[in-house]
Each structure stands twice: as C-alpha cells, then as structure tokens.
Amino acid sequence: MKSLKSRGSELVSPERQFQILKEVFIRKNLPSFSEKLIQSGLSALTPAPTKILQMNLGKLCNQTCKHCHVDAGPDRKESMSRETMLHCLSVLAASPISIVDITGGAPEMNPDFRWLVVELRKLDKKVMVRCNLTILLAGDRYKDLPEFFAKNQLEIVSSLPYFEKRRTDSQRGEGVFDRSIEALKRLNAIGYGIPDSGLTLNLVYNPAGAFLPAGQAALEHEFKKSLLKEYGIRFNYLFTITNMPISRYLEYLQESGNLESYLEKLVNFYNPSAVLGVMCKNTLSIGYDGSIYDCDFNQMLEMNVEGGVQNIRDYDADVLEARKIRINEHCYGCTAGAGSSCGGVTT
Amino acid sequence: MSKESYYVPDDLKKFGNIGEFQPNLAKKFFDYYGEVFTEGALTAREKSLIALGVSHAIQCPYCIDAYTTDTLEKGVTEAGLMEAVHVAAAIRGGASLVHSVQLMNKVKELGM
C-alpha cells in the first residue's frame, strides 16, 4: 500500500476532506461540531496551560497502516530538521512544559532522533515515544533501540490494534502482528512493562474497522489476559483511541461504504463530558517544519493555530494560551463515547 | 435493501420512536432494557454476547446488526462472536432434539 500522496489521491487536500465531511453532514442533517458545543452549553474551546509538547518528527515510516491519519509510509520523506529540534529544545528549556511526546511516522527513522532524546533528557523532561514496535526489527540501525529507550527512561507508547493476528494485520499490514509480538518480547526482556521496573510500556488500541473503541478498562483486561496467556507478554496500560474520519481512514470509510454511518455514530455518541479532557486543551503539536497546531489531527489537516504565533521559533506562551482552539467536524472523533486523546479515554 | 422489504436497516435507529404510540409502556420497556444491560453479576461484555446469541436464535436482523457492532466494540474476537452463535444454534437444535424423547415416549406408548 502506498501513501495517499504517492497515489495522487484527492484526499491529500485538506479542503477536499472538509468538503466530503460537510457534504455528509448536510445530507444527513447533522449538527456541526461548533453547533453541538453550543447546544451542550459549551462555547469555543480554549486551551489550558500547555503541559505536553508533541513533536512530530516526520512522515517517514516503515509501515503503511490503513487508518493512518498522518498518511505516513516508506514513500514519505518529510522529516524534522535539527534546527527545528533546537527551537523546540530552546522553548522547553525555558518552559514549565513537563512532557514531550515524540511521534511520526516512525520517529526513530529521523536521523536526529537519538540526539533529540538525549538533549530532552538533559532538560529533565518526561519523554514519551510513539513506537510502532516493528521498527525494532527493521535492521541493524534499530536493533539496540530497546536498550537506548531504557537508558534514557523513555516511556513507550505502542499501537497494537488487537491481540490477534487477523485484525491487527488487516489494519497495519501483513506480518505486523508477529513482528509486534517479537518486539514486545524484546521490550519485556529488558524490563519494559514489568511491574516495579520503572520502565513503562503502554499499548494503544484503534478499532480495526468502522466502529468505536470498547470500554478502556474492560479491553485492557482482555488484552492483558490474552497477551500473557498466548505470548507471555506484559504491559502497563492500554489506551483506547477513536479513529478520526480523516486521511487514510477517511479513504477506508468511503471505499467500504461506512462513511455516513460512522459520522452519524460519532455525532450520536457525542459526550459533552468528554470535551473537557480532549488533548488540544493542554497539548501543542509541532509539525516537522516547526509549525504549531492544536493537535496532531489539525496538523494533518494543515489547520495551524489561530493567532500571531505560527511556528515554534516564535513561541510565546501567553499569545498561544489566549488563542481559540480550531475545530471542525473531525473533532467529533475525540468527543464520542468516553472520549479519545493520545492518552486514551478522556472521561 | 429494497423498499419492498419488511426489514429496513435505518429502522433500527427509530427503535426509540416506539414511544410515539404508547409512551408509558415504551418508557417502562427502555428503563428495563437499560437496567438489564448495565454491569452486574455479569459484565457488559458477557451480556452483549448473550444478546448476540439470542439475536440469532430469534433471527432478529436489527438485533444481529446492533449486537455484532456492540460485541466488536467491546473487543470480542471474531471467533468469540461465532461461538456465541453456535451456542444459540446448539440450544435451538438441542431444544428440538430433546422433544424427540416425547416422540419416543409416544411411539412406545402406541406400539406393541
């Protein structure tokens, strides 16, 4: 499977994606996200002080998952430069932001990934890495990553759509499940996910299809039971994340005939109490070129933050915290059911 | 599905509208329904699997639609979903076969 960009898909255009969503909302007479906020007594979304800086190191990835909102893959070359990383480090050095969430693509494929991690740890920030697991088996360049992660006390957050091969491979590609299991065994072997080791390994569940995630606690129980019984694998927590109707998942929804019913479901399951915990309230998302966004999804839709500060090199906490968070219909994905953020449910 | 069919998928979304003609009884039913499916001695997941099996036993397409989705959302494997249907099928088949004891009793009663 190639990225949307390589295939010249019309869905590369954020404007086209917004148009597709809007057409369904009009056809099905669904309230816009903005209207829904007002209906539920909430006004415009405004940020709290930034606690997490999410750095997207680029779109290069060794996998091409069907649901990827980044449209990442081996054919994408966008990559964060060391200069942009230095701007981020400079901001972090002078800021109370305590957590850095490194994502991609496969962030480990950025040539400056390890340098960045070491510099972040010198600033004593908590560092999370969104590791897709199979990168640990992608050749000599990556095989010592588990030890590197452990040495730098990184918290690992890894997608594993399901505890069975069929559903995982259907979303992430043939053979991904077996390689993910092997990677998890390697991480366990050096202490990741083992109680009292101090090395945190969290898994992420995305539904492999046009449905919402299960209750996080119940699904975590199932994952733990099954992975331990079948493969002897342990992990700390499971985060359940709702698939956003954008990019390659939007393409899947269209091609499978599930688009209308999925959007209706997101709207019908809108939960006002999930709104307060959405990630854009306390997170800033930094694109590979240093652009600032309210979240990783807005980043992929090229919705830069409102206001005068658009790039990390011009960072100004006061200006950014005074902004309004930009919203569109995809935001229903974070407020359906128990809510969804990079850290799982929001309620 | 054809407009000529008795079953229309979109009608599932209108289930709540049955209160239009008899609000009091509908409310009692939905209150009961909601209470039945809350976590209790059985988990919500177990209850959803039972509902899926019953849906097949009574051959309700709306219920099959709803509880296939619900069990998937609750993280049940495809094998688990199908096993619930086999449980329903086994009970249905067994229910027919166990009545053959009555048949045999009658045969023996009538026979020489």
PDB file of C-alpha atoms in Angstrom, chain A residues 34-286:
ATOM      1  CA  SER A  34     -19.450  24.003  16.661  1.00  0.00           C
ATOM      2  CA  GLU A  35     -23.261  23.865  16.904  1.00  0.00           C
ATOM      3  CA  LYS A  36     -23.045  20.769  19.082  1.00  0.00           C
ATOM      4  CA  LEU A  37     -20.720  22.513  21.536  1.00  0.00           C
ATOM      5  CA  ILE A  38     -23.192  25.383  21.848  1.00  0.00           C
ATOM      6  CA  GLN A  39     -26.163  23.001  22.175  1.00  0.00           C
ATOM      7  CA  SER A  40     -24.448  21.325  25.109  1.00  0.00           C
ATOM      8  CA  GLY A  41     -23.731  24.621  26.861  1.00  0.00           C
ATOM      9  CA  LEU A  42     -20.095  24.798  25.853  1.00  0.00           C
ATOM     10  CA  SER A  43     -18.647  27.690  23.946  1.00  0.00           C
ATOM     11  CA  ALA A  44     -15.434  27.866  21.948  1.00  0.00           C
ATOM     12  CA  LEU A  45     -12.667  25.528  23.077  1.00  0.00           C
ATOM     13  CA  THR A  46      -9.885  27.398  24.821  1.00  0.00           C
ATOM     14  CA  PRO A  47      -6.564  25.981  25.995  1.00  0.00           C
ATOM     15  CA  ALA A  48      -5.279  25.439  29.497  1.00  0.00           C
ATOM     16  CA  PRO A  49      -1.558  25.996  30.179  1.00  0.00           C
ATOM     17  CA  THR A  50       0.467  23.727  27.913  1.00  0.00           C
ATOM     18  CA  LYS A  51       1.646  20.593  29.669  1.00  0.00           C
ATOM     19  CA  ILE A  52       2.653  18.426  26.712  1.00  0.00           C
ATOM     20  CA  LEU A  53       4.673  19.305  23.642  1.00  0.00           C
ATOM     21  CA  GLN A  54       4.012  16.752  20.942  1.00  0.00           C
ATOM     22  CA  MET A  55       6.776  16.728  18.356  1.00  0.00           C
ATOM     23  CA  ASN A  56       6.050  15.066  15.032  1.00  0.00           C
ATOM     24  CA  LEU A  57       9.468  14.157  13.646  1.00  0.00           C
ATOM     25  CA  GLY A  58       8.199  13.400  10.162  1.00  0.00           C
ATOM     26  CA  LYS A  59       6.077  11.237   7.915  1.00  0.00           C
ATOM     27  CA  LEU A  60       8.619   8.567   7.079  1.00  0.00           C
ATOM     28  CA  CYS A  61       7.518   5.184   8.434  1.00  0.00           C
ATOM     29  CA  ASN A  62       8.350   1.536   7.840  1.00  0.00           C
ATOM     30  CA  GLN A  63       4.618   0.693   7.920  1.00  0.00           C
ATOM     31  CA  THR A  64       1.639   1.852   5.859  1.00  0.00           C
ATOM     32  CA  CYS A  65      -1.388   1.387   8.108  1.00  0.00           C
ATOM     33  CA  LYS A  66      -4.845   1.660   6.577  1.00  0.00           C
ATOM     34  CA  HIS A  67      -6.101   4.066   9.225  1.00  0.00           C
ATOM     35  CA  CYS A  68      -3.029   6.341   9.415  1.00  0.00           C
ATOM     36  CA  HIS A  69      -4.112   9.971   9.837  1.00  0.00           C
ATOM     37  CA  VAL A  70      -0.554  11.108   9.045  1.00  0.00           C
ATOM     38  CA  ASP A  71      -0.571   9.345   5.648  1.00  0.00           C
ATOM     39  CA  ALA A  72       2.878   8.119   6.680  1.00  0.00           C
ATOM     40  CA  GLY A  73       4.844   5.404   4.935  1.00  0.00           C
ATOM     41  CA  PRO A  74       8.176   4.409   3.399  1.00  0.00           C
ATOM     42  CA  ASP A  75       7.459   6.728   0.465  1.00  0.00           C
ATOM     43  CA  ARG A  76       7.169   9.872   2.622  1.00  0.00           C
ATOM     44  CA  LYS A  77      10.364  11.853   3.138  1.00  0.00           C
ATOM     45  CA  GLU A  78       9.240  14.816   5.282  1.00  0.00           C
ATOM     46  CA  SER A  79      11.495  14.977   8.331  1.00  0.00           C
ATOM     47  CA  MET A  80      12.101  17.441  11.178  1.00  0.00           C
ATOM     48  CA  SER A  81      15.494  19.146  10.933  1.00  0.00           C
ATOM     49  CA  ARG A  82      17.935  19.515  13.810  1.00  0.00           C
ATOM     50  CA  GLU A  83      17.436  23.263  13.544  1.00  0.00           C
ATOM     51  CA  THR A  84      13.706  22.877  14.292  1.00  0.00           C
ATOM     52  CA  MET A  85      14.526  20.482  17.125  1.00  0.00           C
ATOM     53  CA  LEU A  86      16.841  23.139  18.561  1.00  0.00           C
ATOM     54  CA  HIS A  87      13.988  25.640  18.533  1.00  0.00           C
ATOM     55  CA  CYS A  88      11.842  23.118  20.434  1.00  0.00           C
ATOM     56  CA  LEU A  89      14.634  22.479  22.928  1.00  0.00           C
ATOM     57  CA  SER A  90      15.093  26.186  23.453  1.00  0.00           C
ATOM     58  CA  VAL A  91      11.371  26.600  24.212  1.00  0.00           C
ATOM     59  CA  LEU A  92      11.369  23.613  26.538  1.00  0.00           C
ATOM     60  CA  ALA A  93      14.440  24.805  28.437  1.00  0.00           C
ATOM     61  CA  ALA A  94      12.631  27.992  29.400  1.00  0.00           C
ATOM     62  CA  SER A  95       9.167  26.498  29.884  1.00  0.00           C
ATOM     63  CA  PRO A  96       7.231  24.598  32.557  1.00  0.00           C
ATOM     64  CA  ILE A  97       6.072  22.134  29.867  1.00  0.00           C
ATOM     65  CA  SER A  98       6.942  18.844  31.535  1.00  0.00           C
ATOM     66  CA  ILE A  99       6.200  16.164  28.946  1.00  0.00           C
ATOM     67  CA  VAL A 100       7.456  15.675  25.400  1.00  0.00           C
ATOM     68  CA  ASP A 101       5.528  13.237  23.242  1.00  0.00           C
ATOM     69  CA  ILE A 102       7.587  12.185  20.214  1.00  0.00           C
ATOM     70  CA  THR A 103       5.646  10.879  17.270  1.00  0.00           C
ATOM     71  CA  GLY A 104       5.794  10.467  13.494  1.00  0.00           C
ATOM     72  CA  GLY A 105       5.710   8.413  11.130  1.00  0.00           C
ATOM     73  CA  ALA A 106       8.205   6.227  12.835  1.00  0.00           C
ATOM     74  CA  PRO A 107      10.095   8.903  14.807  1.00  0.00           C
ATOM     75  CA  GLU A 108      13.083   6.582  15.240  1.00  0.00           C
ATOM     76  CA  MET A 109      13.723   6.896  11.488  1.00  0.00           C
ATOM     77  CA  ASN A 110      14.573  10.574  11.846  1.00  0.00           C
ATOM     78  CA  PRO A 111      18.404  10.739  11.769  1.00  0.00           C
ATOM     79  CA  ASP A 112      18.459  13.091  14.772  1.00  0.00           C
ATOM     80  CA  PHE A 113      16.027  11.104  16.900  1.00  0.00           C
ATOM     81  CA  ARG A 114      18.590   9.786  19.379  1.00  0.00           C
ATOM     82  CA  TRP A 115      20.330  13.135  19.668  1.00  0.00           C
ATOM     83  CA  LEU A 116      16.976  14.796  20.414  1.00  0.00           C
ATOM     84  CA  VAL A 117      16.096  12.271  23.117  1.00  0.00           C
ATOM     85  CA  VAL A 118      19.423  12.759  24.888  1.00  0.00           C
ATOM     86  CA  GLU A 119      19.004  16.552  24.787  1.00  0.00           C
ATOM     87  CA  LEU A 120      15.453  16.319  26.118  1.00  0.00           C
ATOM     88  CA  ARG A 121      16.570  14.124  28.985  1.00  0.00           C
ATOM     89  CA  LYS A 122      19.263  16.671  29.863  1.00  0.00           C
ATOM     90  CA  LEU A 123      16.368  19.122  30.364  1.00  0.00           C
ATOM     91  CA  ASP A 124      14.820  16.547  32.718  1.00  0.00           C
ATOM     92  CA  LYS A 125      11.605  16.335  30.696  1.00  0.00           C
ATOM     93  CA  LYS A 126       9.484  13.219  30.733  1.00  0.00           C
ATOM     94  CA  VAL A 127       9.824  11.794  27.218  1.00  0.00           C
ATOM     95  CA  MET A 128       7.304   9.532  25.528  1.00  0.00           C
ATOM     96  CA  VAL A 129       7.950   7.867  22.195  1.00  0.00           C
ATOM     97  CA  ARG A 130       5.190   6.578  19.901  1.00  0.00           C
ATOM     98  CA  CYS A 131       6.990   3.431  18.773  1.00  0.00           C
ATOM     99  CA  ASN A 132       5.249   1.249  16.198  1.00  0.00           C
ATOM    100  CA  LEU A 133       7.100  -1.865  17.529  1.00  0.00           C
ATOM    101  CA  THR A 134       8.106  -3.291  14.141  1.00  0.00           C
ATOM    102  CA  ILE A 135      10.786  -0.600  13.787  1.00  0.00           C
ATOM    103  CA  LEU A 136      12.722  -2.526  16.454  1.00  0.00           C
ATOM    104  CA  LEU A 137      13.088  -5.351  13.913  1.00  0.00           C
ATOM    105  CA  ALA A 138      13.780  -3.168  10.889  1.00  0.00           C
ATOM    106  CA  GLY A 139      17.528  -3.755  10.692  1.00  0.00           C
ATOM    107  CA  ASP A 140      20.837  -3.216  12.469  1.00  0.00           C
ATOM    108  CA  ARG A 141      20.303   0.519  12.746  1.00  0.00           C
ATOM    109  CA  TYR A 142      17.380  -0.021  15.098  1.00  0.00           C
ATOM    110  CA  LYS A 143      18.074  -3.268  16.930  1.00  0.00           C
ATOM    111  CA  ASP A 144      19.566  -1.598  20.028  1.00  0.00           C
ATOM    112  CA  LEU A 145      16.635   0.799  20.402  1.00  0.00           C
ATOM    113  CA  PRO A 146      15.145  -1.048  23.412  1.00  0.00           C
ATOM    114  CA  GLU A 147      18.371  -0.525  25.364  1.00  0.00           C
ATOM    115  CA  PHE A 148      18.538   3.103  24.198  1.00  0.00           C
ATOM    116  CA  PHE A 149      14.943   3.639  25.343  1.00  0.00           C
ATOM    117  CA  ALA A 150      15.682   2.088  28.734  1.00  0.00           C
ATOM    118  CA  LYS A 151      18.922   4.003  29.260  1.00  0.00           C
ATOM    119  CA  ASN A 152      17.056   7.272  28.678  1.00  0.00           C
ATOM    120  CA  GLN A 153      13.994   6.214  30.702  1.00  0.00           C
ATOM    121  CA  LEU A 154      11.634   6.753  27.771  1.00  0.00           C
ATOM    122  CA  GLU A 155       8.000   5.867  28.182  1.00  0.00           C
ATOM    123  CA  ILE A 156       6.983   3.724  25.227  1.00  0.00           C
ATOM    124  CA  VAL A 157       3.516   4.029  23.690  1.00  0.00           C
ATOM    125  CA  SER A 158       2.910   1.436  21.015  1.00  0.00           C
ATOM    126  CA  SER A 159      -0.026   0.693  18.770  1.00  0.00           C
ATOM    127  CA  LEU A 160      -1.292  -2.835  18.776  1.00  0.00           C
ATOM    128  CA  PRO A 161      -4.764  -2.769  17.240  1.00  0.00           C
ATOM    129  CA  TYR A 162      -5.690  -6.164  18.598  1.00  0.00           C
ATOM    130  CA  PHE A 163      -4.376  -9.157  20.495  1.00  0.00           C
ATOM    131  CA  GLU A 164      -4.953 -11.374  17.474  1.00  0.00           C
ATOM    132  CA  LYS A 165      -3.176 -11.570  14.152  1.00  0.00           C
ATOM    133  CA  ARG A 166      -6.109 -11.225  11.766  1.00  0.00           C
ATOM    134  CA  ARG A 167      -7.463  -7.900  12.947  1.00  0.00           C
ATOM    135  CA  THR A 168      -4.001  -6.395  13.536  1.00  0.00           C
ATOM    136  CA  ASP A 169      -2.654  -7.331  10.116  1.00  0.00           C
ATOM    137  CA  SER A 170      -5.828  -6.135   8.399  1.00  0.00           C
ATOM    138  CA  GLN A 171      -5.146  -2.637   9.716  1.00  0.00           C
ATOM    139  CA  ARG A 172      -1.364  -2.434   9.811  1.00  0.00           C
ATOM    140  CA  GLY A 173      -0.177  -4.808   7.092  1.00  0.00           C
ATOM    141  CA  GLU A 174       0.599  -8.479   6.647  1.00  0.00           C
ATOM    142  CA  GLY A 175       3.080  -9.809   9.204  1.00  0.00           C
ATOM    143  CA  VAL A 176       2.876  -6.794  11.513  1.00  0.00           C
ATOM    144  CA  PHE A 177       1.281  -8.775  14.341  1.00  0.00           C
ATOM    145  CA  ASP A 178       4.018 -11.417  14.508  1.00  0.00           C
ATOM    146  CA  ARG A 179       6.766  -8.789  14.378  1.00  0.00           C
ATOM    147  CA  SER A 180       4.980  -6.681  17.009  1.00  0.00           C
ATOM    148  CA  ILE A 181       4.815  -9.678  19.335  1.00  0.00           C
ATOM    149  CA  GLU A 182       8.535 -10.298  18.831  1.00  0.00           C
ATOM    150  CA  ALA A 183       9.259  -6.621  19.570  1.00  0.00           C
ATOM    151  CA  LEU A 184       7.118  -6.715  22.712  1.00  0.00           C
ATOM    152  CA  LYS A 185       9.032  -9.763  23.921  1.00  0.00           C
ATOM    153  CA  ARG A 186      12.306  -7.870  23.441  1.00  0.00           C
ATOM    154  CA  LEU A 187      10.955  -4.896  25.382  1.00  0.00           C
ATOM    155  CA  ASN A 188       9.719  -7.158  28.180  1.00  0.00           C
ATOM    156  CA  ALA A 189      13.113  -8.870  28.277  1.00  0.00           C
ATOM    157  CA  ILE A 190      14.837  -5.655  29.342  1.00  0.00           C
ATOM    158  CA  GLY A 191      12.122  -4.737  31.829  1.00  0.00           C
ATOM    159  CA  TYR A 192       9.604  -2.678  29.854  1.00  0.00           C
ATOM    160  CA  GLY A 193       6.068  -3.356  31.063  1.00  0.00           C
ATOM    161  CA  ILE A 194       7.279  -5.382  34.028  1.00  0.00           C
ATOM    162  CA  PRO A 195       5.882  -4.207  37.395  1.00  0.00           C
ATOM    163  CA  ASP A 196       8.325  -2.155  39.529  1.00  0.00           C
ATOM    164  CA  SER A 197      10.910  -1.941  36.741  1.00  0.00           C
ATOM    165  CA  GLY A 198      10.276   1.782  36.295  1.00  0.00           C
ATOM    166  CA  LEU A 199      10.088   1.198  32.526  1.00  0.00           C
ATOM    167  CA  THR A 200       6.626   1.974  31.217  1.00  0.00           C
ATOM    168  CA  LEU A 201       5.203   0.251  28.167  1.00  0.00           C
ATOM    169  CA  ASN A 202       1.697   1.293  27.179  1.00  0.00           C
ATOM    170  CA  LEU A 203      -0.277  -0.095  24.272  1.00  0.00           C
ATOM    171  CA  VAL A 204      -2.748   1.719  22.049  1.00  0.00           C
ATOM    172  CA  TYR A 205      -5.897   0.178  20.628  1.00  0.00           C
ATOM    173  CA  ASN A 206      -7.547   1.565  17.499  1.00  0.00           C
ATOM    174  CA  PRO A 207     -10.648  -0.255  16.245  1.00  0.00           C
ATOM    175  CA  ALA A 208      -9.813  -2.185  13.076  1.00  0.00           C
ATOM    176  CA  GLY A 209     -12.935  -1.059  11.280  1.00  0.00           C
ATOM    177  CA  ALA A 210     -15.820   1.379  11.317  1.00  0.00           C
ATOM    178  CA  PHE A 211     -16.752   1.100  14.969  1.00  0.00           C
ATOM    179  CA  LEU A 212     -15.943   2.837  18.234  1.00  0.00           C
ATOM    180  CA  PRO A 213     -13.483   1.558  20.819  1.00  0.00           C
ATOM    181  CA  ALA A 214     -14.577  -0.611  23.701  1.00  0.00           C
ATOM    182  CA  GLY A 215     -14.510   0.488  27.306  1.00  0.00           C
ATOM    183  CA  GLN A 216     -10.839   1.036  28.082  1.00  0.00           C
ATOM    184  CA  ALA A 217     -10.697  -0.849  31.387  1.00  0.00           C
ATOM    185  CA  ALA A 218     -12.525  -3.922  30.077  1.00  0.00           C
ATOM    186  CA  LEU A 219     -10.431  -4.044  26.919  1.00  0.00           C
ATOM    187  CA  GLU A 220      -7.196  -3.600  28.852  1.00  0.00           C
ATOM    188  CA  HIS A 221      -8.205  -6.622  30.909  1.00  0.00           C
ATOM    189  CA  GLU A 222      -8.794  -8.663  27.744  1.00  0.00           C
ATOM    190  CA  PHE A 223      -5.501  -7.553  26.184  1.00  0.00           C
ATOM    191  CA  LYS A 224      -3.523  -8.352  29.334  1.00  0.00           C
ATOM    192  CA  LYS A 225      -5.156 -11.736  29.785  1.00  0.00           C
ATOM    193  CA  SER A 226      -4.735 -12.775  26.164  1.00  0.00           C
ATOM    194  CA  LEU A 227      -1.195 -11.455  25.577  1.00  0.00           C
ATOM    195  CA  LEU A 228       0.059 -13.027  28.798  1.00  0.00           C
ATOM    196  CA  LYS A 229      -1.614 -16.374  28.151  1.00  0.00           C
ATOM    197  CA  GLU A 230      -0.684 -16.683  24.473  1.00  0.00           C
ATOM    198  CA  TYR A 231       2.725 -14.996  24.358  1.00  0.00           C
ATOM    199  CA  GLY A 232       3.847 -14.306  27.940  1.00  0.00           C
ATOM    200  CA  ILE A 233       3.749 -10.550  27.224  1.00  0.00           C
ATOM    201  CA  ARG A 234       3.153  -7.873  29.861  1.00  0.00           C
ATOM    202  CA  PHE A 235       2.444  -4.155  29.560  1.00  0.00           C
ATOM    203  CA  ASN A 236       1.309  -1.327  31.816  1.00  0.00           C
ATOM    204  CA  TYR A 237      -1.789   0.369  30.401  1.00  0.00           C
ATOM    205  CA  LEU A 238      -3.965   0.189  27.303  1.00  0.00           C
ATOM    206  CA  PHE A 239      -5.138   3.443  25.722  1.00  0.00           C
ATOM    207  CA  THR A 240      -8.227   3.210  23.523  1.00  0.00           C
ATOM    208  CA  ILE A 241      -8.298   5.738  20.688  1.00  0.00           C
ATOM    209  CA  THR A 242     -11.130   6.503  18.275  1.00  0.00           C
ATOM    210  CA  ASN A 243     -10.232   6.614  14.589  1.00  0.00           C
ATOM    211  CA  MET A 244     -10.550  10.094  13.092  1.00  0.00           C
ATOM    212  CA  PRO A 245     -12.517  10.410   9.855  1.00  0.00           C
ATOM    213  CA  ILE A 246      -9.597  11.987   8.006  1.00  0.00           C
ATOM    214  CA  SER A 247      -6.813  10.971   5.629  1.00  0.00           C
ATOM    215  CA  ARG A 248      -6.392   7.218   5.007  1.00  0.00           C
ATOM    216  CA  TYR A 249      -9.151   6.260   7.464  1.00  0.00           C
ATOM    217  CA  LEU A 250     -11.492   8.597   5.573  1.00  0.00           C
ATOM    218  CA  GLU A 251     -10.494   6.776   2.403  1.00  0.00           C
ATOM    219  CA  TYR A 252     -11.304   3.441   4.070  1.00  0.00           C
ATOM    220  CA  LEU A 253     -14.686   4.759   5.254  1.00  0.00           C
ATOM    221  CA  GLN A 254     -15.554   5.919   1.744  1.00  0.00           C
ATOM    222  CA  GLU A 255     -14.420   2.763  -0.007  1.00  0.00           C
ATOM    223  CA  SER A 256     -16.126   0.435   2.479  1.00  0.00           C
ATOM    224  CA  GLY A 257     -19.436   2.339   2.356  1.00  0.00           C
ATOM    225  CA  ASN A 258     -19.238   3.139   6.066  1.00  0.00           C
ATOM    226  CA  LEU A 259     -18.685   6.894   5.911  1.00  0.00           C
ATOM    227  CA  GLU A 260     -22.227   8.102   6.601  1.00  0.00           C
ATOM    228  CA  SER A 261     -22.970   5.601   9.345  1.00  0.00           C
ATOM    229  CA  TYR A 262     -19.613   6.247  11.052  1.00  0.00           C
ATOM    230  CA  LEU A 263     -20.115  10.019  11.068  1.00  0.00           C
ATOM    231  CA  GLU A 264     -23.663   9.580  12.346  1.00  0.00           C
ATOM    232  CA  LYS A 265     -22.326   7.356  15.085  1.00  0.00           C
ATOM    233  CA  LEU A 266     -19.690   9.894  16.132  1.00  0.00           C
ATOM    234  CA  VAL A 267     -22.364  12.597  16.327  1.00  0.00           C
ATOM    235  CA  ASN A 268     -24.883  10.392  18.130  1.00  0.00           C
ATOM    236  CA  PHE A 269     -22.273   9.377  20.693  1.00  0.00           C
ATOM    237  CA  TYR A 270     -21.110  12.967  21.315  1.00  0.00           C
ATOM    238  CA  ASN A 271     -20.426  13.231  25.025  1.00  0.00           C
ATOM    239  CA  PRO A 272     -20.114  16.747  26.475  1.00  0.00           C
ATOM    240  CA  SER A 273     -18.197  15.448  29.477  1.00  0.00           C
ATOM    241  CA  ALA A 274     -15.521  14.107  27.104  1.00  0.00           C
ATOM    242  CA  VAL A 275     -14.874  17.612  25.773  1.00  0.00           C
ATOM    243  CA  LEU A 276     -13.015  18.898  28.820  1.00  0.00           C
ATOM    244  CA  GLY A 277     -10.354  16.186  28.575  1.00  0.00           C
ATOM    245  CA  VAL A 278      -9.505  16.456  24.885  1.00  0.00           C
ATOM    246  CA  MET A 279      -5.801  16.631  24.153  1.00  0.00           C
ATOM    247  CA  CYS A 280      -5.863  20.065  22.493  1.00  0.00           C
ATOM    248  CA  LYS A 281      -6.631  21.630  25.892  1.00  0.00           C
ATOM    249  CA  ASN A 282      -3.136  21.029  27.279  1.00  0.00           C
ATOM    250  CA  THR A 283      -1.042  19.935  24.285  1.00  0.00           C
ATOM    251  CA  LEU A 284       0.686  21.732  21.452  1.00  0.00           C
ATOM    252  CA  SER A 285       1.518  19.747  18.348  1.00  0.00           C
ATOM    253  CA  ILE A 286       4.642  20.674  16.405  1.00  0.00           C
TER     254      ILE A 286
END
